[in-house]
mmCIF file of C-alpha atoms and ligand atoms in Angstrom:
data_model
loop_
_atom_site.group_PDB
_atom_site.id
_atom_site.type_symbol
_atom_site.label_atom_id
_atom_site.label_comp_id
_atom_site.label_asym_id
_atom_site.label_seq_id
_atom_site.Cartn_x
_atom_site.Cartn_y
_atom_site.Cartn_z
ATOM 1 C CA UNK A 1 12.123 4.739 -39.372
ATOM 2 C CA UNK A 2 9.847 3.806 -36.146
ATOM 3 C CA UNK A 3 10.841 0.824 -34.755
ATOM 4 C CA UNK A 4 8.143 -0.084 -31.627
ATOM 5 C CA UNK A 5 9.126 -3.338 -29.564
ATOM 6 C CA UNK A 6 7.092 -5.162 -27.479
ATOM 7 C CA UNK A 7 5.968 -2.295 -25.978
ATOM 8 C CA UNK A 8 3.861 -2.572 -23.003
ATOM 9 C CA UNK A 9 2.171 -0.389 -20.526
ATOM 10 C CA UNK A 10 0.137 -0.757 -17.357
ATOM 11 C CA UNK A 11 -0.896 1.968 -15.341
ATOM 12 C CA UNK A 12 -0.303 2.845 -11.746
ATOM 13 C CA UNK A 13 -3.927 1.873 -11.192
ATOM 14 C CA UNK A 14 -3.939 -1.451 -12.816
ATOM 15 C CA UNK A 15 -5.420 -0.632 -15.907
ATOM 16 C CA UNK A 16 -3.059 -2.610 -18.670
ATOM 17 C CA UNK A 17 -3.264 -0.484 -21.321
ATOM 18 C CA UNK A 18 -0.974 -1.981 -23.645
ATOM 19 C CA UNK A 19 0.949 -5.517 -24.219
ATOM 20 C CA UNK A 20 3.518 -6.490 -26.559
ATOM 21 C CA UNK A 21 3.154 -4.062 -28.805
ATOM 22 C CA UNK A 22 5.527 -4.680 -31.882
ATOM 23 C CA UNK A 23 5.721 -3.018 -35.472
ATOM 24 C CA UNK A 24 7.772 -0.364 -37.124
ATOM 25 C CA UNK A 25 6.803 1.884 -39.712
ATOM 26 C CA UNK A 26 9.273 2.845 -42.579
ATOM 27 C CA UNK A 27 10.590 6.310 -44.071
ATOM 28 C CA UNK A 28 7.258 7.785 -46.282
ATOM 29 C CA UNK A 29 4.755 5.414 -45.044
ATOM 30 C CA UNK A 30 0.998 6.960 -43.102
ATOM 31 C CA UNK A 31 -0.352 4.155 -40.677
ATOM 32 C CA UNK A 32 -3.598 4.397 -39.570
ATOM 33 C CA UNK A 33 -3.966 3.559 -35.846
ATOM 34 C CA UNK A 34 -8.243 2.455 -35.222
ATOM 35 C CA UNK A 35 -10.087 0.777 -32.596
ATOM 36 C CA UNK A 36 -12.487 1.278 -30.470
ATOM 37 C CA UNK A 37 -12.496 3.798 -27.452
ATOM 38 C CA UNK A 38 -10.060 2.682 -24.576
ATOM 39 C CA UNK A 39 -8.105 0.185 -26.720
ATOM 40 C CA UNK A 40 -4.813 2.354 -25.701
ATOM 41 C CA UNK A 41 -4.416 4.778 -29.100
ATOM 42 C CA UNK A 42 -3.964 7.644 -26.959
ATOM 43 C CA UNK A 43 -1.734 5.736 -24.855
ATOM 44 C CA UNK A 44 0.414 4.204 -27.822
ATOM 45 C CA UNK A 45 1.229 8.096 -29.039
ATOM 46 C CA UNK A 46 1.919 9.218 -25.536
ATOM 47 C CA UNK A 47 4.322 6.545 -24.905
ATOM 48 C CA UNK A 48 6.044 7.445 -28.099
ATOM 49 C CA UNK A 49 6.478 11.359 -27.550
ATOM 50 C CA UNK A 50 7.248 10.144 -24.129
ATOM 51 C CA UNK A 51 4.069 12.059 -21.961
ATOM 52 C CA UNK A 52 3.617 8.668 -20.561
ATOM 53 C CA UNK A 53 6.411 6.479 -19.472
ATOM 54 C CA UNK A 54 6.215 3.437 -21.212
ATOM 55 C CA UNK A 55 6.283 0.050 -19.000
ATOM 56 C CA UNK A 56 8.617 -2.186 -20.812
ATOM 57 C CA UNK A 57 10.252 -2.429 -24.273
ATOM 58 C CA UNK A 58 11.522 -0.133 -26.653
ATOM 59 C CA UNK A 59 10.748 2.855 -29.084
ATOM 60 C CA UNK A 60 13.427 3.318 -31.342
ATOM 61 C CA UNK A 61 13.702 6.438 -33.611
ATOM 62 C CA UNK A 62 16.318 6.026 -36.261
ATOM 63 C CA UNK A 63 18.454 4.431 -33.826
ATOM 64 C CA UNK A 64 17.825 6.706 -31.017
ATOM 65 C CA UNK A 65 16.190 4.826 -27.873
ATOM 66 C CA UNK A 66 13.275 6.952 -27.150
ATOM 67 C CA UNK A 67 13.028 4.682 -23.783
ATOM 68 C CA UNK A 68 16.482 5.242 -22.922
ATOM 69 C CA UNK A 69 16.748 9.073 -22.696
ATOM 70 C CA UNK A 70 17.649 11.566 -19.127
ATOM 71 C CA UNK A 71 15.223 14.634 -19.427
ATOM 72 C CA UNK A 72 17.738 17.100 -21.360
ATOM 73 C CA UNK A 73 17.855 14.073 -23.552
ATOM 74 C CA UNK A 74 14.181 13.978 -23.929
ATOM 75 C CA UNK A 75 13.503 17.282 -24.518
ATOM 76 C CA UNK A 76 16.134 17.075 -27.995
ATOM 77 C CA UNK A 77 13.550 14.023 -28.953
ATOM 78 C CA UNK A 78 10.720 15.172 -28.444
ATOM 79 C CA UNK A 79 11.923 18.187 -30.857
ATOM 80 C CA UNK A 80 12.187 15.618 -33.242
ATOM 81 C CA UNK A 81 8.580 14.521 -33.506
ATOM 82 C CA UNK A 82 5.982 16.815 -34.763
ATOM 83 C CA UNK A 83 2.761 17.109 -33.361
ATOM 84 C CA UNK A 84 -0.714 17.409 -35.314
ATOM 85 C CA UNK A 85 -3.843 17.583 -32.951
ATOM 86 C CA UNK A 86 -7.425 17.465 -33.132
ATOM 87 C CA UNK A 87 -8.350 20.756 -32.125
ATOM 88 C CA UNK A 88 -5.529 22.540 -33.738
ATOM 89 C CA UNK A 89 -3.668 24.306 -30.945
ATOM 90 C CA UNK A 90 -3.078 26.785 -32.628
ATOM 91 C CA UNK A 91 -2.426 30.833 -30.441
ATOM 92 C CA UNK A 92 -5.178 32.541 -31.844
ATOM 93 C CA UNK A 93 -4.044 36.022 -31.230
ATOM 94 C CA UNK A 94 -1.208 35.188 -33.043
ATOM 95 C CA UNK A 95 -0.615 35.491 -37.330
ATOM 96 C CA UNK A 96 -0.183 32.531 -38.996
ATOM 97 C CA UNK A 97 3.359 32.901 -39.658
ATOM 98 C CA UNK A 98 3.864 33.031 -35.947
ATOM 99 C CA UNK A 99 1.974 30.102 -35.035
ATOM 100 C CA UNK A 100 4.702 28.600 -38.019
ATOM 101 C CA UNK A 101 7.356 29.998 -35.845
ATOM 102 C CA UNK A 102 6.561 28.504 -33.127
ATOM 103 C CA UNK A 103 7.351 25.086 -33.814
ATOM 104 C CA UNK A 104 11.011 26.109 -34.546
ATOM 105 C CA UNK A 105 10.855 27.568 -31.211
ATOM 106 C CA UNK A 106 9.322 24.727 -29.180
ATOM 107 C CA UNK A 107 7.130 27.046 -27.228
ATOM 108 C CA UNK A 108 4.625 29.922 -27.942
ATOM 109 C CA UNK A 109 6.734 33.052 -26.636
ATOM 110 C CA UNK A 110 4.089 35.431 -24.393
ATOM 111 C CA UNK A 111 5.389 38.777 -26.554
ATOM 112 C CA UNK A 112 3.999 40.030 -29.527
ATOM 113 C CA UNK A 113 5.503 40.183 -32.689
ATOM 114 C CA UNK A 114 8.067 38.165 -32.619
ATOM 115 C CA UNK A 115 8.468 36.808 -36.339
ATOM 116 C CA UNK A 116 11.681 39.590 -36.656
ATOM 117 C CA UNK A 117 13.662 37.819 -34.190
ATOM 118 C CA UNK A 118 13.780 35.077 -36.330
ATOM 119 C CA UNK A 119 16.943 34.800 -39.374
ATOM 120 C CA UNK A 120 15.768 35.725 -42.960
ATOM 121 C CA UNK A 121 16.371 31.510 -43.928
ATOM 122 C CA UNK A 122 14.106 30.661 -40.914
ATOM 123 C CA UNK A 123 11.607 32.900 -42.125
ATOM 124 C CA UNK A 124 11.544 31.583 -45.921
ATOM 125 C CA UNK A 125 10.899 28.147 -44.751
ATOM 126 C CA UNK A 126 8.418 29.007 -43.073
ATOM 127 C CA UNK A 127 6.912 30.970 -46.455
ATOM 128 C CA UNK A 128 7.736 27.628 -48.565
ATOM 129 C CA UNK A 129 5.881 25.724 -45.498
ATOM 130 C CA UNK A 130 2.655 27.714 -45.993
ATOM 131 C CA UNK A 131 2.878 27.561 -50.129
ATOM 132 C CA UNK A 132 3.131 23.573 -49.600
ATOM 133 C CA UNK A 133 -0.040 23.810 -47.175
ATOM 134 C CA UNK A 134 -1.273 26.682 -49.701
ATOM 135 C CA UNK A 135 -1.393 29.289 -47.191
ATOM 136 C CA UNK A 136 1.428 31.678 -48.405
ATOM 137 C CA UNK A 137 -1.549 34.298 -48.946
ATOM 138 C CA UNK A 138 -2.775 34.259 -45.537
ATOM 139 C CA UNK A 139 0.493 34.272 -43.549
ATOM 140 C CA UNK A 140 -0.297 37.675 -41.620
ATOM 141 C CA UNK A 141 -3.552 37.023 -40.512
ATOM 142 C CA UNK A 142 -4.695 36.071 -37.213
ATOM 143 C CA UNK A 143 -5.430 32.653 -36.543
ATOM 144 C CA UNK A 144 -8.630 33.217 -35.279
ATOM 145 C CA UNK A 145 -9.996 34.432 -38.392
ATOM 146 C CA UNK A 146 -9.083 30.763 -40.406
ATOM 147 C CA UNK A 147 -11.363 28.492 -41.337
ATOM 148 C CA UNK A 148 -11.350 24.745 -39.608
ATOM 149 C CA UNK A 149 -9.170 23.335 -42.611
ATOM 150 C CA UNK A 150 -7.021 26.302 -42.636
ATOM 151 C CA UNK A 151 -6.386 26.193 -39.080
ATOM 152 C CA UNK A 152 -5.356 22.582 -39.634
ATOM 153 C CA UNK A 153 -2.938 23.134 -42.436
ATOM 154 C CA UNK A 154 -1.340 25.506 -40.262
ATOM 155 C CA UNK A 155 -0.701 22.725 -37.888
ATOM 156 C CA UNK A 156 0.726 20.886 -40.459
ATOM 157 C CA UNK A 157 2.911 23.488 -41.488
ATOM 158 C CA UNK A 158 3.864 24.259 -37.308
ATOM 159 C CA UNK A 159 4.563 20.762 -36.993
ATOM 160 C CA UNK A 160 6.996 20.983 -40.327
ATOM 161 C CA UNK A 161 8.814 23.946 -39.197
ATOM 162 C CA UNK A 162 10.954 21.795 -36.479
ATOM 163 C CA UNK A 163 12.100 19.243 -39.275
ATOM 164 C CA UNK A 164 10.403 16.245 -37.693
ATOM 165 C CA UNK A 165 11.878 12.770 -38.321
ATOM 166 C CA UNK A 166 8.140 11.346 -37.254
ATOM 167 C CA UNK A 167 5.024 13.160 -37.042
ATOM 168 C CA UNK A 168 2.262 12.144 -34.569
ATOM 169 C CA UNK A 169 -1.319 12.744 -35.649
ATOM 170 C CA UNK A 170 -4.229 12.622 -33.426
ATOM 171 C CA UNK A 171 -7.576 12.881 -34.912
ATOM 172 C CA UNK A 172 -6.996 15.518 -37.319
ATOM 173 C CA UNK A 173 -10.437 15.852 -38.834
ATOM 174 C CA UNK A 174 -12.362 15.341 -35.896
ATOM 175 C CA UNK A 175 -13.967 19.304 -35.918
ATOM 176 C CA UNK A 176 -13.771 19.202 -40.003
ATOM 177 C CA UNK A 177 -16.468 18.249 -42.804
ATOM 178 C CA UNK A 178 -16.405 15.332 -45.449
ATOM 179 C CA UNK A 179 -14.739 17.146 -48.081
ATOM 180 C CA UNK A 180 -12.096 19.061 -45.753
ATOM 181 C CA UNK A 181 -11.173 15.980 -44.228
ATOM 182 C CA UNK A 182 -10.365 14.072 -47.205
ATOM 183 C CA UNK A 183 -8.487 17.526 -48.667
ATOM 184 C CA UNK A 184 -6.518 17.130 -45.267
ATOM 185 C CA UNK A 185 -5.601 13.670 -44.905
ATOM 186 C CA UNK A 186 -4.711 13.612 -48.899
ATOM 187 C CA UNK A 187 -2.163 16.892 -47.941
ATOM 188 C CA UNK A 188 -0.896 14.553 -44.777
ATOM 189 C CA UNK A 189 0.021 11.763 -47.177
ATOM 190 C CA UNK A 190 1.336 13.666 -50.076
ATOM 191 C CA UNK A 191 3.698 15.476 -47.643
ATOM 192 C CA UNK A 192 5.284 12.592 -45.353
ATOM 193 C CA UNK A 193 5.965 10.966 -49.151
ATOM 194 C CA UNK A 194 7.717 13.606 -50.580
ATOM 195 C CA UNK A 195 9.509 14.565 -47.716
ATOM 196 C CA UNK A 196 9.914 10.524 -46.409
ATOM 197 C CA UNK A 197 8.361 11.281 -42.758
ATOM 198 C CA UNK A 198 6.898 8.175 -41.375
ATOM 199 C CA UNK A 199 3.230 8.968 -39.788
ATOM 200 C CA UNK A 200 0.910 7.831 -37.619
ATOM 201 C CA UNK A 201 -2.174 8.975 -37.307
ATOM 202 C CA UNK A 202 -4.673 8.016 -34.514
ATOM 203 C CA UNK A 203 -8.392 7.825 -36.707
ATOM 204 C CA UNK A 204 -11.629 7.073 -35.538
ATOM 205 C CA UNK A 205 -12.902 7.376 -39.027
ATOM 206 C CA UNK A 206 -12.002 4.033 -40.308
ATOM 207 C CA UNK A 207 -13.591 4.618 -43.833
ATOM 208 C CA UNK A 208 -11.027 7.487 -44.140
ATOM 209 C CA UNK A 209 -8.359 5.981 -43.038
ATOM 210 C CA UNK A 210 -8.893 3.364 -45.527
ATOM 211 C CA UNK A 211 -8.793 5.898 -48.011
ATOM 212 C CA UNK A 212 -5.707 7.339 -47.463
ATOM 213 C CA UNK A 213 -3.622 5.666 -45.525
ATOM 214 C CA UNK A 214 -1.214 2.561 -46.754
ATOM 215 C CA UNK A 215 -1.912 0.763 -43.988
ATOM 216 C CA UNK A 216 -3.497 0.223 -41.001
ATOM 217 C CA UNK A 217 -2.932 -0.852 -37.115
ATOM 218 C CA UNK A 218 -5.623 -2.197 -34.888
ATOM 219 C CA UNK A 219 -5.885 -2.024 -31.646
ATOM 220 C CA UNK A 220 -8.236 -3.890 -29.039
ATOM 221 C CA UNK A 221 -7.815 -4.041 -25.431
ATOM 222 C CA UNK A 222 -4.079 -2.768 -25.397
ATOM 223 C CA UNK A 223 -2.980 -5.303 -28.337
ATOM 224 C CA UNK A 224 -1.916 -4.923 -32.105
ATOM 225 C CA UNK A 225 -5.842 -7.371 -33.742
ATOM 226 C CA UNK A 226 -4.716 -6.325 -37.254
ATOM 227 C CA UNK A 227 -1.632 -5.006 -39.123
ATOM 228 C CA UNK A 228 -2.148 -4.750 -42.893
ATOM 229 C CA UNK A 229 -3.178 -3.076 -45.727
ATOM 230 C CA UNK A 230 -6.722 -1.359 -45.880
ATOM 231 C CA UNK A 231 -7.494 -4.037 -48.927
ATOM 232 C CA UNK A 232 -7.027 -6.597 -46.064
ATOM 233 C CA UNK A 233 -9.189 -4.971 -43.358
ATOM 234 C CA UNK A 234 -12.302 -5.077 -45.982
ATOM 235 C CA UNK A 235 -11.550 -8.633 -46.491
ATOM 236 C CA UNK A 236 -11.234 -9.216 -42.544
ATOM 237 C CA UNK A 237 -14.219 -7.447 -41.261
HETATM 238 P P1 ADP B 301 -7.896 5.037 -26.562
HETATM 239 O O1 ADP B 301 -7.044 6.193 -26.899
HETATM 240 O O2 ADP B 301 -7.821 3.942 -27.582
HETATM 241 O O3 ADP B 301 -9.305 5.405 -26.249
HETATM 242 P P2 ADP B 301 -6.433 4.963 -24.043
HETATM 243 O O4 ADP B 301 -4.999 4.827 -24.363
HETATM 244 O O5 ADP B 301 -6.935 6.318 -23.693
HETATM 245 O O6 ADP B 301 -7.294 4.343 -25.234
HETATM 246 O O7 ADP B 301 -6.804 4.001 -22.852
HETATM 247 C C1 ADP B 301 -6.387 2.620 -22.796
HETATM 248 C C2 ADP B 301 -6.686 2.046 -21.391
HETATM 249 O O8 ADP B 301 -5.851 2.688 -20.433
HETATM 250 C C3 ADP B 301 -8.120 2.268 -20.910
HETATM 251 O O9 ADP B 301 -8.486 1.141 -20.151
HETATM 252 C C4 ADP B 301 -8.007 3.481 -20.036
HETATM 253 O O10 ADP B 301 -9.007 3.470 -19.050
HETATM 254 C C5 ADP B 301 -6.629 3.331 -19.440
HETATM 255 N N1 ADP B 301 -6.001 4.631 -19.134
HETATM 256 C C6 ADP B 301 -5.732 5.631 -20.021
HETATM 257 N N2 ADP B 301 -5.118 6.658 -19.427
HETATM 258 C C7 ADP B 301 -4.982 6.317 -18.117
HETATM 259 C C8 ADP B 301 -4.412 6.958 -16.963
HETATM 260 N N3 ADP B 301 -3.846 8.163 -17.047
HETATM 261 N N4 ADP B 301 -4.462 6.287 -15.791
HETATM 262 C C9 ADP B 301 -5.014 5.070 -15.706
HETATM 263 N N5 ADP B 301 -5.548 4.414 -16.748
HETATM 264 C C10 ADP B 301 -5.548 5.007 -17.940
HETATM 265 P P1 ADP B 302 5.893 44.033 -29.353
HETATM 266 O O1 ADP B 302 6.657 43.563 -30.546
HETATM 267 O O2 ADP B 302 4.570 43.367 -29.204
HETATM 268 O O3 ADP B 302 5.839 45.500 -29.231
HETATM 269 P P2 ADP B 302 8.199 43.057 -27.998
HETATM 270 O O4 ADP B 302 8.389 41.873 -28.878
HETATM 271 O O5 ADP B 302 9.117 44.182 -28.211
HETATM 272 O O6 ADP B 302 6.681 43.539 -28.065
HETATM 273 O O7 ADP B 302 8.362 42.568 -26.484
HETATM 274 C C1 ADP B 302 7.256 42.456 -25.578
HETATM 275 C C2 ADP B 302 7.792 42.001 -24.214
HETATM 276 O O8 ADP B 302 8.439 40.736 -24.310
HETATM 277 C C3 ADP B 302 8.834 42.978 -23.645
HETATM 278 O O9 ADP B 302 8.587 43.154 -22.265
HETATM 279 C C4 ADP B 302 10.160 42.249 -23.851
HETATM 280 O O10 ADP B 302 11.092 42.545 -22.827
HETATM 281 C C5 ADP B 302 9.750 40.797 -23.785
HETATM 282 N N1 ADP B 302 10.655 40.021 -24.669
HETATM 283 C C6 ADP B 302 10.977 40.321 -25.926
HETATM 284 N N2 ADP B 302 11.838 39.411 -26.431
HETATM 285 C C7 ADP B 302 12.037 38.493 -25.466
HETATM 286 C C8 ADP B 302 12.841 37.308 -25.378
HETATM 287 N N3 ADP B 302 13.593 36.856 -26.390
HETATM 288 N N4 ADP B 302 12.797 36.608 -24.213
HETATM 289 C C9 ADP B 302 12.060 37.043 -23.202
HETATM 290 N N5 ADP B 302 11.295 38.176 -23.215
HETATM 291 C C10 ADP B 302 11.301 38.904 -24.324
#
């Protein structure tokens, strides 16, 4: 579980970019973050993997303080939240299994060929990881030669790999079409249930979000304007 408490951050030039923010998101459960550009999304999920130091309150990660950590300490955390991005990050000179591998690793190693350095177990997870995101076939190519939503459910998979307790999504159809985006965000939700990951996912498509998510957060000028279910937001807007 998330916990978030009256989190609040302004920046060193002014700019308060959030204030109070409060809510925690359970075991299994995909929350939606919308609202409109500069309403402190970005800032939210930074603060929570801890790229931007928060101003006041807490973060709490099944218990752990995510405020409250030295740098050593920070580094174990951050190990615990995976990371799905818009524009996949993903090393395209590398196969797919190795982009996999690198999310046990942390970092993307500069030599080639690295998948044998890795224990047999390591390297069956990853195969099970790729079946889930139903990519066992193309493990050995190159990422480069992966469609958009391919490339994507290799980022799911990467972010898997590393056992996440809380996975951090940030636009992750933003380069796809209609029907790979739903396909995506349907694998997202289906995955963080079965496995009990809490989610967020920072959407500017509020129509898919809606569709997929249990509920939603808004955000407007760095505070929480709605918290509910995407039933309610229809009823509010
Ligand atoms: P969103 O992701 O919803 O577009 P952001 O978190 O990027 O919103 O921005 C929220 C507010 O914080 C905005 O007013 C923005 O200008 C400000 N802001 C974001 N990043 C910085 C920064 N590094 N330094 C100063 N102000 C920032
Ligand atoms: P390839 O498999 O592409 O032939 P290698 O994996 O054998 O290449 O290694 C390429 C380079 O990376 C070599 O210079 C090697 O010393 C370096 N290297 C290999 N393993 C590690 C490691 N665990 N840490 C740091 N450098 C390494």
């Amino acid at each position: 579980m998330l916990s978030v408490e009256n989190l609040t951050k302004t920046y060193k030039t002014g700019d308060k970019a959030l204030t109070d923010v409060s809510f925690s998101v359970p075991k299994g459960q995909v929350v939606g973050l919308i609202g409109p550009s500069g309403a402190g999304k970005s800032t939210l999920i930074r603060c929570i993997n801890r790229l931007v130091e928060p101003t006041s309150g807490a973060i709490r990660l099944n218990e752990m303080d995510l405020t409250r950590l030295g740098q050593g300490d920070l580094r174990r955390a951050r190990r615990r939240i995976g990371m799905i991005f818009q524009e996949y990050a993903l090393v395209e000179r590398l196969t797919v299994m190795e982009n996999v591998l690198s999310g046990r690793l942390g970092y993307v190693p500069f030599w080639r060929s690295f998948t044998r350095r890795f224990p047999g177990a390591d390297i069956q997870k990853a195969y099970r990881l790729l079946d889930r995101v139903g990519l066992s076939a193309h493990a050995d190519k190159r990422a480069d030669a992966l469609s958009g939503g391919q490339r994507q459910r290799v980022g799911i998979a990467r972010a898997l790999e590393q056992d996440p307790e809380l996975l951090l999504i940030d636009e992750p159809t933003a380069s796809l079409d209609p029907k790979t985006s739903r396909q995506i965000m349907r694998l997202i939700v289906e995955i963080c249930a079965e496995q009990g990951l809490p989610a967020i996912i920072n959407i500017h498509d509020v129509v898919l979000a809606q569709q997929f998510t249990q509920r939603i957060i808004g955000l407007q000028a760095g505070r929480i304007v709605f918290d509910g279910t995407p039933a309610q937001l229809t009823e509010d807007v």
